[in-house]
């Protein structure tokens, strides 16, 4: 609840004061309702809002407020300005004021426009994801019955994705928030494919290598069809026998891949997608260089997604926690370069992480541009704004605002949780038009 | 500048600094120097740290980007940012580090100052844990909680609070306090008081508060608050709100229900009371009228029909009473009385009546009350009798042969109270075992056929059960089908306080002389033997029992041989095998047993038996059930007799002779001024056996008589000259006379009774006196005597009321004694003219009281002499004169003359 409140009047505003605007988002042109004043322009804009008084945070301000104007003319700065004896100065001030009001209005509109575009773009990505999911579903269903067609379909899909990936100047990874058809779509294969491709792109793989990588990702867990789902869906830890059975899925996968006619390179990926650099993987306990380079990529992507989306959703780590774990404590298992690249692509707070911004606002990281991983797009929680019109803030544009910490969804107050709706299962897809948006501003 | 810097001392500083210090080359990212604490903490005490890349140590995700930037030439100054440092053993340290780029000797270096923040993080984690626990606790309570600071600023609230009040979200998370308070106040039915109440609470920071808040939507909240203390300082106040709407509604509903129930209960009581009255009134009408009808002249057929009418009405009334009682039980409105009564007298009367009923079915009813049972009790005799009627009535109903025995015993006694058990045993058809449980339930009889065969409402036992329970007792039954039944009930009754004294039976003083006399009881029924044995022992005799004639006879002979003969043998007439009469013959045939007087007890008496028995040698003959007083009288009388004389005169003692003897001994005083009236009365009394009657002509004479002698009863006329009955009675009572006084009054109007009683009289008989009434009244006041004798003159239905001379009535009244009739007439003719003359004179002298008195005397005398017409006229004159209307009285004089002459003619007397 509200802590000790401090109030100032508009005439006390100074650059460096951290101020709260108790207005709806659309009622002012600023990205946030609370921020540190950067410029006189901002001061003028705030004054034009005609607030009698506003809250400020001494702890976050650099300066003290100015002294209030004398009682008679305390109310409004414009009025005070109007009472000034010098007509020319007065007019100039007035003109400047009008200009800034206009600028503010224009800025507001531009912002609204940008938001709308953002949304449109996001919707497009969700569509692409939906259709890719449909394809992959079909593949899973038909792989044994109509192997040849299915393989062809898969190759088509991967081809498409690869070309889009490699053609795009910038790629962003976006978290899926909508639930088309009302259900959560989560396909591990898609997640792994998207992540792996992103890494592969950064590594500078050739299109052919990217194709192999993609196919390998798509089919990496095909061997699980031979493992009883009883074992796979267990909530208690597996017994040794069950564990051994499970680990066989790499071998089964390779055999199936062979049977349906996938190339040996793809078979390899499937066979080795659980091998660790330090030999602690399975089934062969390979070490270091012995692991196929492409497989090494899949190992990292697969591991990361398994941490974020384990069979038992209660055990899920936040993307931030997953990445931290892999980097801080399990570094030895993974190819250092691959891991580094993954981190560089996902950022410190990967998409899907719930965060608290440096201005105390809560939000959900919705997409990360691999080129600027530390300045993601964040959906912020603002109870004044209806959920379906939630504000998306591009931290790239807000120099003063950064992410201060990641939050576990369970710690969120209920209304915030409902608003941001972090999903139990995090699904990714890529946005190949990422670079083009920023030009609109 | 002047002082030399000692590198060793500087090293000392470095080595003992608390912070870890690292020097990193920005181009290679290698650690080039580290202080001791850094080496130690990171697990490289003896080296190995220097030369490692900083990226191997720094393990937070953000570090990846930072060092990337640094290696690409970014400035890289960071203030106090958190990171994770990897130790040599793979463990991680939580740290906060500051990075500064410096230049020295043309090279750039990065200085890292690193602080271990593990402790801080732990504390922060604990704090967070505590805070969330606190929040969880707040959210888990059922009440709404509001925490405010001393200045009423809102510090915290839980979700329940917001829900209860319907606080909108924006007010919850962002609103200012005054908005919140305004919102709350707006929800109240009476918002105005809210603010001042809050101030009130605020002005007593260390006090608890309690309020009931009524909301405009009808809900009611209970609001309590307590101050919040931190180290004895008040730092705020916690309000808790509890929704008591349901509880309040519940309370209201309860109160309503209770009021409703009370109303219903009252209505029930009123209904029952009204119904009782409404039903009984017409019933009484029917019964009363049928009785009155029976008193009027009816032919035999009409009499029979009326008799049936009356008994049907009685039966109906009994059923109605049952039903009303049952309704009262159901409505819990049955209550028992608390009155003084004599249990022994109650049982005797009861046994009298039901003995007859039993005898009608050739059954024997015996009863006994143990001597320990006190007779003078306080309780509800009516209800007690009701239970006995029910049980004994049932016993008689369901018994075809044998008998019914009623036994009253004392179970327990304590301060002022006794617990008695009443047992009724019969030899009837019994009750099947399965039915025993049900019979006390209402509407139950042993089986359906029982109702058809034996009748009854099925409520009797249920009512009896409720009554016994009201009397603090229980009821029960046991039976073997076909072999009789035993019904018992207990009751707790109070003893009358010691001042009440049971009048001693006359004659008991004489018992002292006869203590130890041997008496033999011969009776086939155990119950009878026990009862008699106990009673005889209680009187001081030495009883013994025999179950049949042979044994009895043997015992008699033995005792005589032993020199201690039985002086009386009390023999039951009806015994299986040898009956009582035969035994009597045996005894009389045995010379040694001449000293044994024989008393026969029989439940089925026959006319003319007395004579036969007297021939058979029986000295006395008593009906069963034997009344205690009668038994005692009989024994005393018999024991008084000389054995030789006894047999000589063949005069058998019967209940009647005993009663006669008693009556003959009774000394009465008749106070009556009118000679005709007194003659009539004397004649009647003589007929009834009362031969010792003194006559006083007025109250004064009566007073004198009472002063000299003690009378057993006084018959007092009310209207007399010199001193009337009332005055005389008052005087007698004042003088301490306790003799029963019965008024004889011609004025049988309402108010007269009260007047008599107020004067101190005990009872009254209306004139003209009827023999039966006189007999009953005397018996009542002189103690139990015999059953009314059939030979007593019945009250013959009167002839037409306006006969000039009703000879028939006169004759009947005087017991058919013609001589007496003539005497009465003689007296009447001699005195009546005098009354008439006085009347004329009084009217002429306008003396109303005198006229009334004369008319009164004329009326009475004429009635007693059978001159009914004249009596009626005289009555009218009396009323007129009594009302002061002498003219009317005068107007009647010719009629008086006329009716007098008519009488003379009808009586065939001269002077008509």
CSV table of C-alpha atoms in Angstrom, one decimal, chain B residues 674 719 746-747 828 832 834-840 842-843 847-863 870-882 886 889-890 892-893 896:
chain,number,residue,atom,x,y,z
B,674,UNK,CA,-92.7,-26.1,64.9
B,719,UNK,CA,-86.1,-19.9,61.4
B,746,UNK,CA,-86.9,-24.2,54.2
B,747,UNK,CA,-85.1,-21.6,52.1
B,828,UNK,CA,-101.4,-29.5,62.6
B,832,UNK,CA,-102.4,-24.0,61.8
B,834,UNK,CA,-103.1,-19.8,65.0
B,835,UNK,CA,-100.5,-19.1,62.3
B,836,UNK,CA,-103.3,-17.9,60.0
B,837,UNK,CA,-104.6,-15.6,62.7
B,838,UNK,CA,-101.2,-14.2,63.3
B,839,UNK,CA,-100.8,-13.6,59.6
B,840,UNK,CA,-104.1,-11.6,59.4
B,842,UNK,CA,-99.8,-8.7,61.2
B,843,UNK,CA,-101.0,-7.6,57.8
B,847,UNK,CA,-96.1,-5.4,60.3
B,848,UNK,CA,-94.3,-7.0,57.4
B,849,UNK,CA,-91.7,-9.0,59.4
B,850,UNK,CA,-94.3,-10.5,61.6
B,851,UNK,CA,-96.4,-11.3,58.6
B,852,UNK,CA,-93.5,-13.0,57.0
B,853,UNK,CA,-92.7,-15.0,60.1
B,854,UNK,CA,-96.3,-16.2,60.4
B,855,UNK,CA,-96.5,-17.0,56.7
B,856,UNK,CA,-93.2,-19.0,57.1
B,857,UNK,CA,-94.5,-21.1,60.0
B,858,UNK,CA,-97.7,-21.8,58.1
B,859,UNK,CA,-95.8,-22.8,55.1
B,860,UNK,CA,-93.6,-25.3,56.9
B,861,UNK,CA,-96.3,-26.9,59.0
B,862,UNK,CA,-98.6,-27.2,56.0
B,863,UNK,CA,-95.9,-28.9,53.9
B,870,UNK,CA,-102.0,-24.2,51.4
B,871,UNK,CA,-98.2,-24.5,51.8
B,872,UNK,CA,-97.7,-23.0,48.4
B,873,UNK,CA,-100.0,-20.1,49.0
B,874,UNK,CA,-98.4,-19.5,52.4
B,875,UNK,CA,-95.0,-19.4,50.6
B,876,UNK,CA,-96.2,-16.7,48.3
B,877,UNK,CA,-97.5,-14.7,51.2
B,878,UNK,CA,-94.1,-15.1,52.9
B,879,UNK,CA,-92.3,-13.9,49.9
B,880,UNK,CA,-94.6,-10.9,49.5
B,881,UNK,CA,-94.4,-9.9,53.1
B,882,UNK,CA,-90.6,-10.5,53.1
B,886,UNK,CA,-98.2,-6.2,52.4
B,889,UNK,CA,-99.9,-10.5,51.1
B,890,UNK,CA,-103.3,-9.2,52.0
B,892,UNK,CA,-103.6,-13.7,49.3
B,893,UNK,CA,-105.6,-14.0,52.5
B,896,UNK,CA,-105.3,-18.9,52.3
